[in-house]
GROMACS .gro file of C-alpha atoms in nm:
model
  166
    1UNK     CA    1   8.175  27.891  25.194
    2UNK     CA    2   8.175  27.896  24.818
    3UNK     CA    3   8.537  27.908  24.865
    4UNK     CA    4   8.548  27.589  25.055
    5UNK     CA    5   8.292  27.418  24.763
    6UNK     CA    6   8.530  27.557  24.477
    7UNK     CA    7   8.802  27.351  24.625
    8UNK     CA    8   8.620  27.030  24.675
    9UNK     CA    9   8.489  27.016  24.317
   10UNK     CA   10   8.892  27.124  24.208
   11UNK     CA   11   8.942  26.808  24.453
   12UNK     CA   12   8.720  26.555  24.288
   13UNK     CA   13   8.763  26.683  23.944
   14UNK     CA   14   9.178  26.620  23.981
   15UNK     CA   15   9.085  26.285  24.160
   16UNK     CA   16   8.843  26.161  23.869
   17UNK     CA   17   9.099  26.291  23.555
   18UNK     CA   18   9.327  26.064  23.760
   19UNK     CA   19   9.151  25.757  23.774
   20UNK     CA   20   9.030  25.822  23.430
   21UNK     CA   21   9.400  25.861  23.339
   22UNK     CA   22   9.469  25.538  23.500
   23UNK     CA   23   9.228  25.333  23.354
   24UNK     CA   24   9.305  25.490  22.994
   25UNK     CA   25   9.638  25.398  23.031
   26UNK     CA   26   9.624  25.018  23.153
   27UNK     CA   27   9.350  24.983  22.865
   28UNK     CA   28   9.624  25.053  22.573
   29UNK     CA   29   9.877  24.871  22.768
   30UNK     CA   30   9.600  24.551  22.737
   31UNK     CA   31   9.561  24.656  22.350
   32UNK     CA   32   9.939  24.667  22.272
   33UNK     CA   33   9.976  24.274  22.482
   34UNK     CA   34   9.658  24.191  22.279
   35UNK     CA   35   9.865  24.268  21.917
   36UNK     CA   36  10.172  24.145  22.085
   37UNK     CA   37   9.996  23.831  22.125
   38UNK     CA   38   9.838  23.824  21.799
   39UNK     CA   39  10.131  23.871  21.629
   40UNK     CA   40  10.310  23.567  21.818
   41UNK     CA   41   9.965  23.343  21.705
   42UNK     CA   42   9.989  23.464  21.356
   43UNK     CA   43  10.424  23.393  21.336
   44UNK     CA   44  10.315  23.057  21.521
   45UNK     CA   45  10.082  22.975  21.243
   46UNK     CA   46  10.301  23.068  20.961
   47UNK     CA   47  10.547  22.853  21.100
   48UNK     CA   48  10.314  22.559  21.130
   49UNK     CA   49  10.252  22.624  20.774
   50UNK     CA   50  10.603  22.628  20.634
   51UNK     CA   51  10.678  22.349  20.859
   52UNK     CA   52  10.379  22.154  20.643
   53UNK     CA   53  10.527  22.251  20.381
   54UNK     CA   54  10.917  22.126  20.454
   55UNK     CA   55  10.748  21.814  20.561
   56UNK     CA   56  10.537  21.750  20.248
   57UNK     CA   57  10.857  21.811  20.054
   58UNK     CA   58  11.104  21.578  20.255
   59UNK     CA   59  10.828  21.308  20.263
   60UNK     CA   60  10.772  21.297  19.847
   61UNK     CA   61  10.829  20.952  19.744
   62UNK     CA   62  11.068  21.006  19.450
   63UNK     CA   63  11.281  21.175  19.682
   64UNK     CA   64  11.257  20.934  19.947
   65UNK     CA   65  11.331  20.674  19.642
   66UNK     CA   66  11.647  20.804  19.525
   67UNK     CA   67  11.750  20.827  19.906
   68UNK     CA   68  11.673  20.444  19.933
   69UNK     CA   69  11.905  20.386  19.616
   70UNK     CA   70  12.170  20.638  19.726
   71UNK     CA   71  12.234  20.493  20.062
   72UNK     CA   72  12.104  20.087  19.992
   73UNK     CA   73  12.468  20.000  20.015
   74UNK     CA   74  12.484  20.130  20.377
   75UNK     CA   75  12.117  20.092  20.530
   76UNK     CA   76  12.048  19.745  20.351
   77UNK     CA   77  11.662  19.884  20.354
   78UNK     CA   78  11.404  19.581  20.236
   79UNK     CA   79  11.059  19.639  20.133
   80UNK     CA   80  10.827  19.645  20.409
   81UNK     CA   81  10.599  19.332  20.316
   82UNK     CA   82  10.217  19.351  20.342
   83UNK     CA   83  10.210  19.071  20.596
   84UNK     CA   84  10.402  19.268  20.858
   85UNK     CA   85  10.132  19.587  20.866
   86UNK     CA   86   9.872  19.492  21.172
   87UNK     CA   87   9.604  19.676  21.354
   88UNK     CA   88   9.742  19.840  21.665
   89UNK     CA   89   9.440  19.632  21.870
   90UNK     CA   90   9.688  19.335  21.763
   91UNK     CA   91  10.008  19.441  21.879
   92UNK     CA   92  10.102  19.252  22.251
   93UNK     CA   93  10.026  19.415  22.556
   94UNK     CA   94  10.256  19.681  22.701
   95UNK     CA   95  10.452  19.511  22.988
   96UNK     CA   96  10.246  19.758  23.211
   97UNK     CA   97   9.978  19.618  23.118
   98UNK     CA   98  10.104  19.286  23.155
   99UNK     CA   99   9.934  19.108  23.477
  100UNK     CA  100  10.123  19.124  23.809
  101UNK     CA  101  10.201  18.677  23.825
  102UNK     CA  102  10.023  18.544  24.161
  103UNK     CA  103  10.318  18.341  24.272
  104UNK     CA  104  10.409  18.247  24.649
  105UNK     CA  105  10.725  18.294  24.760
  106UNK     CA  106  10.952  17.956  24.677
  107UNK     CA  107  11.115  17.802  24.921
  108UNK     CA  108  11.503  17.789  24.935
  109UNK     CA  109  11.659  17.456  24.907
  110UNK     CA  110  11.894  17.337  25.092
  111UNK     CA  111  12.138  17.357  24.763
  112UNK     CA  112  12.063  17.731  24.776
  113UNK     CA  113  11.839  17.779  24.510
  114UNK     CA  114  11.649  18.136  24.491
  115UNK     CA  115  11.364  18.298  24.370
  116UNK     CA  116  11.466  18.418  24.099
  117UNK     CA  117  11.596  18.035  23.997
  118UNK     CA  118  11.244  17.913  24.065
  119UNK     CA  119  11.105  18.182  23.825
  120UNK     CA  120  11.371  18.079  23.571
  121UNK     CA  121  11.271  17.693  23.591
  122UNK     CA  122  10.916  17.797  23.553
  123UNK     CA  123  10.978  17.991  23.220
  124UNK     CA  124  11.180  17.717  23.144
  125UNK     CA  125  10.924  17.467  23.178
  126UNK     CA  126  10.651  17.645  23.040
  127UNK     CA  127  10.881  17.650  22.714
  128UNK     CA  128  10.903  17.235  22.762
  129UNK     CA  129  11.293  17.201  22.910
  130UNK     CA  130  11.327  16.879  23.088
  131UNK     CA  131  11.367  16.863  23.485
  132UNK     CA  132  11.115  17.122  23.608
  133UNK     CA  133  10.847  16.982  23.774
  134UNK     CA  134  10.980  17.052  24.119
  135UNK     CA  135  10.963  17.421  23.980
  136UNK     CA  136  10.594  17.385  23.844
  137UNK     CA  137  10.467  17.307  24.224
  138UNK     CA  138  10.579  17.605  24.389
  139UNK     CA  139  10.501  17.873  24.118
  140UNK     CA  140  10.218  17.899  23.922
  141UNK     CA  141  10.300  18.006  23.580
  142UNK     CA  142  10.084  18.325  23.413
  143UNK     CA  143   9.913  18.289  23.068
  144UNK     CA  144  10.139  18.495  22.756
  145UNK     CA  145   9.900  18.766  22.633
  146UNK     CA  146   9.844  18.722  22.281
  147UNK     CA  147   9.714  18.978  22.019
  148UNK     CA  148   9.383  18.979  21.913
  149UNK     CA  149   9.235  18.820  21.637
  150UNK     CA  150   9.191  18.996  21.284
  151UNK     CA  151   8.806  18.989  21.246
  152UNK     CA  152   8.680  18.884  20.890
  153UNK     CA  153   8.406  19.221  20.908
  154UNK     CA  154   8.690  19.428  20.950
  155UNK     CA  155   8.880  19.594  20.630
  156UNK     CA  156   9.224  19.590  20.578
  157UNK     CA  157   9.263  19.918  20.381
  158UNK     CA  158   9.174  20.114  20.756
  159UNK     CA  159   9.451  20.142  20.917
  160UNK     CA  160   9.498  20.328  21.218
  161UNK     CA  161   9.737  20.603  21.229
  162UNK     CA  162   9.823  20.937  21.387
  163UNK     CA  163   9.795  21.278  21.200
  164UNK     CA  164   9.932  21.607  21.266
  165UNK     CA  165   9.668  21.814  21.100
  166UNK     CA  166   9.404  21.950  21.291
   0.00000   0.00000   0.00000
């Protein structure tokens, strides 16, 4: 009987410096993927930072100045004039954006006009060309967006811009 007790102790003694084994050995497999992936953050960062770095130098101004006089010949660059800068609330609307026109489908005339004719003479007319009126009665013409207003509260030093620091 002791016998029998001796072995079942040798049993669960093998079985538990097994799993102890086990779970020692997936615990410095997670510790070496832990540095692994520290490492990767830390050569991710230092990139980030030397790419900074190349991008403060190529962006200098005197350098960017004797690229404008190097190449002027070839690029023709102007000076970008203080009227042209605008909010981005002012720009036009995307053409997603842009309203879906309500128009019913034109009837073909017996010359063989089309749609797409009709929709022509409608632009047309909404731009002032003579002979269009037929065109104005079967499609109803849509609104251009327009920009918004500058408002006189608002400053023009802000200008809205992206940034890539964090």
């Amino acid at each position: 009987m002791l016998k029998t007790f001796d072995l079942v102790l040798i049993g669960v003694m093998t079985a538990t410096a097994t799993v102890t084994y086990t779970i020692k050995h997936r615990a410095e497999l997670k510790v070496e993927e832990v540095h692994r992936l520290e490492a990767e953050i830390k050569l991710e960062k230092d990139t980030i930072d030397l790419l900074k770095a190349d991008w403060a130098l190529q962006s200098q101004p005197n350098r960017l100045e004797r690229l404008v006089k190097a190449y002027n010949e070839e690029l023709k660059l102007q000076p970008t004039e203080s009227t042209a800068l605008v909010h981005a609330k002012e720009l036009p609307m995307l053409k997603s954006e842009v309203p879906v026109p309500d128009v019913t489908e034109a009837k073909v005339s017996a010359k063989g006009a089309t749609v797409a004719s009709a929709k022509s003479a409608t632009e047309a007319s909404a731009k002032g060309a003579p002979g269009t009126k037929g065109a104005q009665a079967t499609a109803k013409a849509q609104p251009v967006p327009m920009p918004a207003p500058r408002g006189e509260a608002e400053d023009s030093d802000q200008i809205e811009t992206g940034s890539v620091e964090e």
